[in-house]
Every structure is written in C-alpha cells, then in structure tokens.
GROMACS .gro file of C-alpha atoms in nm:
model
  251
    1MET     CA    1  -3.153   6.038  -2.966
    2THR     CA    2  -2.868   6.032  -2.719
    3GLU     CA    3  -2.889   5.909  -2.362
    4PRO     CA    4  -2.889   6.190  -2.103
    5ASN     CA    5  -2.557   6.225  -1.925
    6GLU     CA    6  -2.336   6.484  -1.767
    7GLN     CA    7  -2.162   6.573  -2.095
    8ASP     CA    8  -2.480   6.586  -2.304
    9PRO     CA    9  -2.763   6.738  -2.094
   10ILE     CA   10  -3.109   6.741  -2.250
   11SER     CA   11  -3.371   7.014  -2.241
   12THR     CA   12  -3.345   7.281  -1.976
   13ASP     CA   13  -3.701   7.220  -1.855
   14THR     CA   14  -3.605   6.874  -1.724
   15ALA     CA   15  -3.520   6.905  -1.353
   16PHE     CA   16  -3.258   6.699  -1.177
   17ALA     CA   17  -3.103   6.744  -0.836
   18HIS     CA   18  -2.728   6.808  -0.823
   19VAL     CA   19  -2.564   6.525  -0.633
   20GLY     CA   20  -2.271   6.628  -0.416
   21ARG     CA   21  -1.939   6.528  -0.563
   22GLY     CA   22  -1.602   6.459  -0.413
   23PHE     CA   23  -1.546   6.282  -0.084
   24TYR     CA   24  -1.795   6.477   0.127
   25PRO     CA   25  -2.097   6.242   0.087
   26THR     CA   26  -1.883   5.935   0.161
   27ILE     CA   27  -1.733   6.088   0.475
   28VAL     CA   28  -2.077   6.200   0.596
   29ALA     CA   29  -2.216   5.848   0.542
   30LEU     CA   30  -1.930   5.689   0.736
   31PHE     CA   31  -1.960   5.957   1.004
   32THR     CA   32  -2.333   5.888   1.050
   33ALA     CA   33  -2.286   5.510   1.054
   34THR     CA   34  -2.019   5.546   1.323
   35LEU     CA   35  -2.255   5.747   1.540
   36ILE     CA   36  -2.545   5.501   1.514
   37ILE     CA   37  -2.327   5.197   1.586
   38SER     CA   38  -2.155   5.373   1.876
   39ASN     CA   39  -2.487   5.470   2.028
   40VAL     CA   40  -2.589   5.103   2.050
   41CYS     CA   41  -2.250   4.981   2.173
   42ALA     CA   42  -2.239   5.248   2.444
   43SER     CA   43  -2.532   5.088   2.627
   44LYS     CA   44  -2.295   4.821   2.762
   45GLY     CA   45  -2.078   4.894   3.063
   46VAL     CA   46  -1.723   4.759   3.028
   47ALA     CA   47  -1.457   4.704   3.295
   48PHE     CA   48  -1.092   4.618   3.239
   49PHE     CA   49  -0.886   4.461   3.521
   50GLY     CA   50  -1.210   4.407   3.710
   51ALA     CA   51  -1.044   4.186   3.972
   52SER     CA   52  -0.785   4.452   4.059
   53GLU     CA   53  -0.813   4.758   4.279
   54LEU     CA   54  -0.571   5.048   4.258
   55SER     CA   55  -0.627   5.403   4.380
   56LEU     CA   56  -0.426   5.723   4.377
   57GLY     CA   57  -0.572   5.933   4.655
   58PRO     CA   58  -0.942   5.980   4.577
   59LEU     CA   59  -0.891   5.870   4.215
   60GLN     CA   60  -0.960   5.507   4.131
   61ILE     CA   61  -0.709   5.377   3.874
   62LEU     CA   62  -0.825   5.016   3.852
   63PRO     CA   63  -1.059   4.872   3.748
   64ILE     CA   64  -1.094   5.082   3.434
   65ASN     CA   65  -1.462   5.154   3.370
   66THR     CA   66  -1.587   5.259   3.029
   67ASP     CA   67  -1.860   5.172   2.779
   68GLY     CA   68  -1.881   4.940   2.481
   69ALA     CA   69  -1.827   5.218   2.226
   70PHE     CA   70  -1.484   5.319   2.355
   71PHE     CA   71  -1.303   5.162   2.059
   72LEU     CA   72  -1.524   5.313   1.787
   73PHE     CA   73  -1.646   5.653   1.896
   74PRO     CA   74  -1.308   5.830   1.852
   75LEU     CA   75  -1.349   5.763   1.479
   76ALA     CA   76  -1.645   6.005   1.477
   77TYR     CA   77  -1.415   6.285   1.598
   78ILE     CA   78  -1.147   6.197   1.345
   79LEU     CA   79  -1.405   6.216   1.065
   80GLY     CA   80  -1.539   6.538   1.216
   81ASP     CA   81  -1.188   6.684   1.206
   82ILE     CA   82  -1.153   6.590   0.839
   83LEU     CA   83  -1.487   6.750   0.753
   84SER     CA   84  -1.401   7.070   0.940
   85GLU     CA   85  -1.045   7.096   0.806
   86VAL     CA   86  -1.133   7.034   0.442
   87TYR     CA   87  -1.488   7.165   0.404
   88GLY     CA   88  -1.525   7.425   0.680
   89PHE     CA   89  -1.759   7.479   0.973
   90LYS     CA   90  -2.085   7.512   0.778
   91ALA     CA   91  -2.031   7.184   0.594
   92ALA     CA   92  -1.925   7.010   0.915
   93ARG     CA   93  -2.227   7.151   1.097
   94ARG     CA   94  -2.451   7.013   0.823
   95ALA     CA   95  -2.298   6.668   0.871
   96ILE     CA   96  -2.333   6.696   1.248
   97LEU     CA   97  -2.702   6.786   1.221
   98LEU     CA   98  -2.759   6.501   0.975
   99GLY     CA   99  -2.597   6.267   1.224
  100PHE     CA  100  -2.815   6.412   1.499
  101GLY     CA  101  -3.124   6.342   1.292
  102ALA     CA  102  -3.005   5.989   1.217
  103LEU     CA  103  -2.958   5.920   1.589
  104ILE     CA  104  -3.311   6.039   1.663
  105LEU     CA  105  -3.449   5.827   1.377
  106GLY     CA  106  -3.255   5.524   1.498
  107ALA     CA  107  -3.382   5.563   1.854
  108PHE     CA  108  -3.740   5.596   1.730
  109CYS     CA  109  -3.711   5.289   1.505
  110PHE     CA  110  -3.559   5.081   1.787
  111TRP     CA  111  -3.842   5.185   2.016
  112VAL     CA  112  -4.106   5.091   1.757
  113ALA     CA  113  -3.940   4.756   1.687
  114VAL     CA  114  -3.930   4.670   2.057
  115GLU     CA  115  -4.295   4.765   2.108
  116LEU     CA  116  -4.424   4.566   1.809
  117PRO     CA  117  -4.600   4.242   1.914
  118SER     CA  118  -4.368   3.941   1.896
  119ALA     CA  119  -4.453   3.645   1.677
  120ALA     CA  120  -4.528   3.315   1.850
  121PHE     CA  121  -4.208   3.161   1.711
  122TYR     CA  122  -3.986   3.451   1.826
  123ASP     CA  123  -3.819   3.379   2.160
  124ASN     CA  124  -3.566   3.663   2.174
  125GLN     CA  125  -3.780   3.961   2.273
  126ASP     CA  126  -3.602   4.016   2.604
  127SER     CA  127  -3.258   3.989   2.445
  128PHE     CA  128  -3.359   4.219   2.161
  129GLN     CA  129  -3.494   4.477   2.403
  130SER     CA  130  -3.186   4.464   2.623
  131VAL     CA  131  -2.963   4.546   2.323
  132VAL     CA  132  -3.158   4.807   2.128
  133GLY     CA  133  -3.430   4.903   2.373
  134VAL     CA  134  -3.461   5.277   2.404
  135VAL     CA  135  -3.359   5.415   2.743
  136PRO     CA  136  -3.471   5.780   2.726
  137ARG     CA  137  -3.198   5.899   2.962
  138LEU     CA  138  -2.926   5.724   2.762
  139VAL     CA  139  -3.058   5.853   2.432
  140PHE     CA  140  -3.075   6.207   2.569
  141ALA     CA  141  -2.721   6.176   2.706
  142GLY     CA  142  -2.587   6.059   2.372
  143LEU     CA  143  -2.767   6.324   2.171
  144MET     CA  144  -2.666   6.617   2.391
  145ALA     CA  145  -2.306   6.503   2.430
  146TYR     CA  146  -2.270   6.440   2.059
  147LEU     CA  147  -2.424   6.769   1.950
  148VAL     CA  148  -2.229   6.991   2.189
  149GLY     CA  149  -1.901   6.800   2.160
  150GLN     CA  150  -1.898   6.781   1.780
  151LEU     CA  151  -1.999   7.143   1.729
  152LEU     CA  152  -1.729   7.262   1.970
  153ASN     CA  153  -1.474   7.032   1.806
  154SER     CA  154  -1.552   7.173   1.462
  155LEU     CA  155  -1.572   7.535   1.576
  156VAL     CA  156  -1.241   7.525   1.764
  157LEU     CA  157  -1.063   7.361   1.470
  158VAL     CA  158  -1.189   7.622   1.224
  159LEU     CA  159  -1.109   7.911   1.458
  160ILE     CA  160  -0.752   7.786   1.501
  161LYS     CA  161  -0.721   7.736   1.124
  162GLU     CA  162  -0.824   8.097   1.062
  163ARG     CA  163  -0.512   8.200   1.255
  164THR     CA  164  -0.269   7.930   1.139
  165LYS     CA  165  -0.398   7.885   0.779
  166GLU     CA  166  -0.239   7.568   0.636
  167LYS     CA  167   0.029   7.549   0.906
  168HIS     CA  168   0.028   7.363   1.238
  169LEU     CA  169  -0.240   7.109   1.152
  170TRP     CA  170  -0.143   6.908   1.462
  171ALA     CA  171  -0.232   7.204   1.686
  172ARG     CA  172  -0.586   7.239   1.558
  173LEU     CA  173  -0.647   6.864   1.549
  174ILE     CA  174  -0.536   6.813   1.908
  175GLY     CA  175  -0.674   7.141   2.038
  176SER     CA  176  -1.020   7.080   1.893
  177THR     CA  177  -1.020   6.723   2.022
  178VAL     CA  178  -0.937   6.828   2.377
  179VAL     CA  179  -1.223   7.079   2.386
  180GLY     CA  180  -1.478   6.864   2.203
  181GLU     CA  181  -1.401   6.537   2.381
  182LEU     CA  182  -1.399   6.703   2.723
  183ALA     CA  183  -1.744   6.853   2.667
  184ASP     CA  184  -1.875   6.529   2.514
  185THR     CA  185  -1.743   6.309   2.794
  186LEU     CA  186  -1.863   6.533   3.076
  187ILE     CA  187  -2.213   6.565   2.936
  188PHE     CA  188  -2.257   6.200   2.845
  189CYS     CA  189  -2.110   6.058   3.163
  190SER     CA  190  -2.304   6.298   3.386
  191ILE     CA  191  -2.636   6.193   3.234
  192ALA     CA  192  -2.573   5.827   3.145
  193ALA     CA  193  -2.356   5.696   3.430
  194GLY     CA  194  -2.647   5.567   3.635
  195VAL     CA  195  -2.802   5.393   3.335
  196ILE     CA  196  -2.502   5.171   3.273
  197GLY     CA  197  -2.454   5.091   3.643
  198ILE     CA  198  -2.210   5.357   3.769
  199THR     CA  199  -2.343   5.472   4.107
  200THR     CA  200  -2.043   5.584   4.314
  201TRP     CA  201  -1.847   5.907   4.289
  202ARG     CA  202  -1.516   5.723   4.248
  203ASP     CA  203  -1.651   5.513   3.961
  204PHE     CA  204  -1.792   5.824   3.797
  205VAL     CA  205  -1.464   6.016   3.813
  206ASN     CA  206  -1.285   5.710   3.677
  207TYR     CA  207  -1.541   5.684   3.398
  208VAL     CA  208  -1.497   6.049   3.297
  209ILE     CA  209  -1.118   6.052   3.313
  210VAL     CA  210  -1.074   5.720   3.133
  211GLY     CA  211  -1.320   5.820   2.863
  212PHE     CA  212  -1.160   6.158   2.802
  213LEU     CA  213  -0.799   6.037   2.812
  214TRP     CA  214  -0.873   5.734   2.595
  215LYS     CA  215  -1.053   5.931   2.322
  216THR     CA  216  -0.786   6.201   2.321
  217LEU     CA  217  -0.503   5.947   2.320
  218VAL     CA  218  -0.656   5.762   2.026
  219GLU     CA  219  -0.666   6.077   1.816
  220VAL     CA  220  -0.305   6.157   1.903
  221LEU     CA  221  -0.195   5.804   1.814
  222VAL     CA  222  -0.374   5.808   1.478
  223LEU     CA  223  -0.257   6.161   1.397
  224PRO     CA  224  -0.030   6.035   1.116
  225ILE     CA  225  -0.329   5.859   0.956
  226THR     CA  226  -0.547   6.167   0.996
  227TYR     CA  227  -0.272   6.378   0.838
  228ARG     CA  228  -0.253   6.147   0.538
  229ALA     CA  229  -0.631   6.131   0.499
  230ILE     CA  230  -0.663   6.511   0.505
  231ALA     CA  231  -0.374   6.555   0.261
  232PHE     CA  232  -0.524   6.291   0.029
  233ILE     CA  233  -0.865   6.458   0.024
  234LYS     CA  234  -0.729   6.812  -0.011
  235LYS     CA  235  -0.521   6.707  -0.310
  236ARG     CA  236  -0.814   6.540  -0.484
  237GLU     CA  237  -1.093   6.778  -0.391
  238PRO     CA  238  -1.117   7.022  -0.686
  239SER     CA  239  -1.301   7.292  -0.493
  240TYR     CA  240  -1.039   7.293  -0.216
  241ALA     CA  241  -0.751   7.300  -0.466
  242ALA     CA  242  -0.913   7.590  -0.648
  243SER     CA  243  -0.967   7.792  -0.333
  244VAL     CA  244  -0.607   7.743  -0.221
  245SER     CA  245  -0.402   7.738  -0.538
  246VAL     CA  246  -0.581   7.940  -0.805
  247PRO     CA  247  -0.559   8.318  -0.772
  248VAL     CA  248  -0.876   8.515  -0.831
  249LYS     CA  249  -0.840   8.781  -1.097
  250ALA     CA  250  -1.010   9.111  -1.050
  251GLY     CA  251  -1.299   9.169  -1.289
   0.00000   0.00000   0.00000
C-alpha cells in the first residue's frame, strides 16, 4: 500500500480540503498579523519634537503628533496592493474580510483576558489593561477605518488596472494609496483622536495630515521594493502566468 500524496491519490470517496497554493496564503497571514499588531501599537500617542513649536498659519507643524503604529501600518497597504495587483479585487476583499474578523477576534480575546480574575501572584493587571485593554471607541475607529480604507485601496487599484493593464504600475499603486490612506486616516483620526489624548483642533489637523502624508510617503519610498515583490510573485504564480501568457484556444 502506498502512502497518500498529491501524485498518488487514494479512493475518490476520501474527502480532503484543497489547500491554497502559491503565495496567497502567506501574504494573507502576514497581512493579518500586521493589522493585529498595528491595532495594539496604535493605542499609544506619539509626539516627535515635543519641545518645539512651529506653526504655518492655522496649521501646526511641530510637534508632530501620531500614534505608535505609524511605522508598521503602511505595510498593510503595501501587502493589500500586492494582493489586489496579483490576485484581483475578490481575492483582496477576502483577505480584507479575514483581517476584519481577526481584528474583532483579537479585541474580544483582549477584553476577556483583561476581565479574567488575576492570580494572587500577578501584579501587572493595570499595566496589562493599559496595553491591550479594549477601548470600544478605539476598536470601532480601527475597524471602520481599516475596512473602508482597504476596500477603497483595492477597488481603485483594480479599476485603474482595468484601463492600464500591465502598464503604469506606479500610477495604480500611488493612486490607490492616496484614496485608501486618505479615507483610512480621516475615519480613524476623527473617531480615535480623543482616546489617545488629542483634544484641540490644531492637534487634530496635525494628526490627520501627518498620518496621511507619512503613510503615503512610505509607500512612495518603498515603491521599488513593491515593484520587485509584485514582479517576483507574478513570475512564480502559475495561475497568473497562465492568465497572462497562455492564449485560450476556441473549443
């Protein structure tokens, strides 16, 4: 008797699920992990050049106010671009909804862990709660901003690709980022600003502008890396190569 494997399947009445192949599962896993980590990091307010004050009319330039996820969250949009460019809107939407579910699950688990009775030897309840404690307004802000921003990012990229085909990748990467990041930043900042300590109009405008410009700038700066990643995956993804390179013969 031979061992069951892909080359030598056994009887047809034995059921197995088909595991997704290629890079899609790996990208989705990294995408989801980035979202969960960012959601925790974003609960911290961050200020650069806090001792300085610089304004341009009504706009405050310094200090620069942002949140603790500023350095990581742009990666979620880069991965979202890769999913949309290589696998299309439906596949990207599936990943976005999986990420949405993971964020809800994470928030629920953090809430349960905080509410569980502490052991007598555990002295870090307050610290634990301050880091992962669920703030409903912050969770709602993150979920809504993520869902709207990512869906718009993916939709805009695919719509531009339908017109440009395989040309002008830079245009759809930047164009989708501008739309998606703007929606994401406006929604999140509008709901979450008060939670992380932003209470004045000037600080809020600074928070929105810095967040949007930073996230957009990061994607522009890493455009060469995104280009290489997309080219690498397209070349090694059999289904993409078949859809682009192999002509379909009429039956």
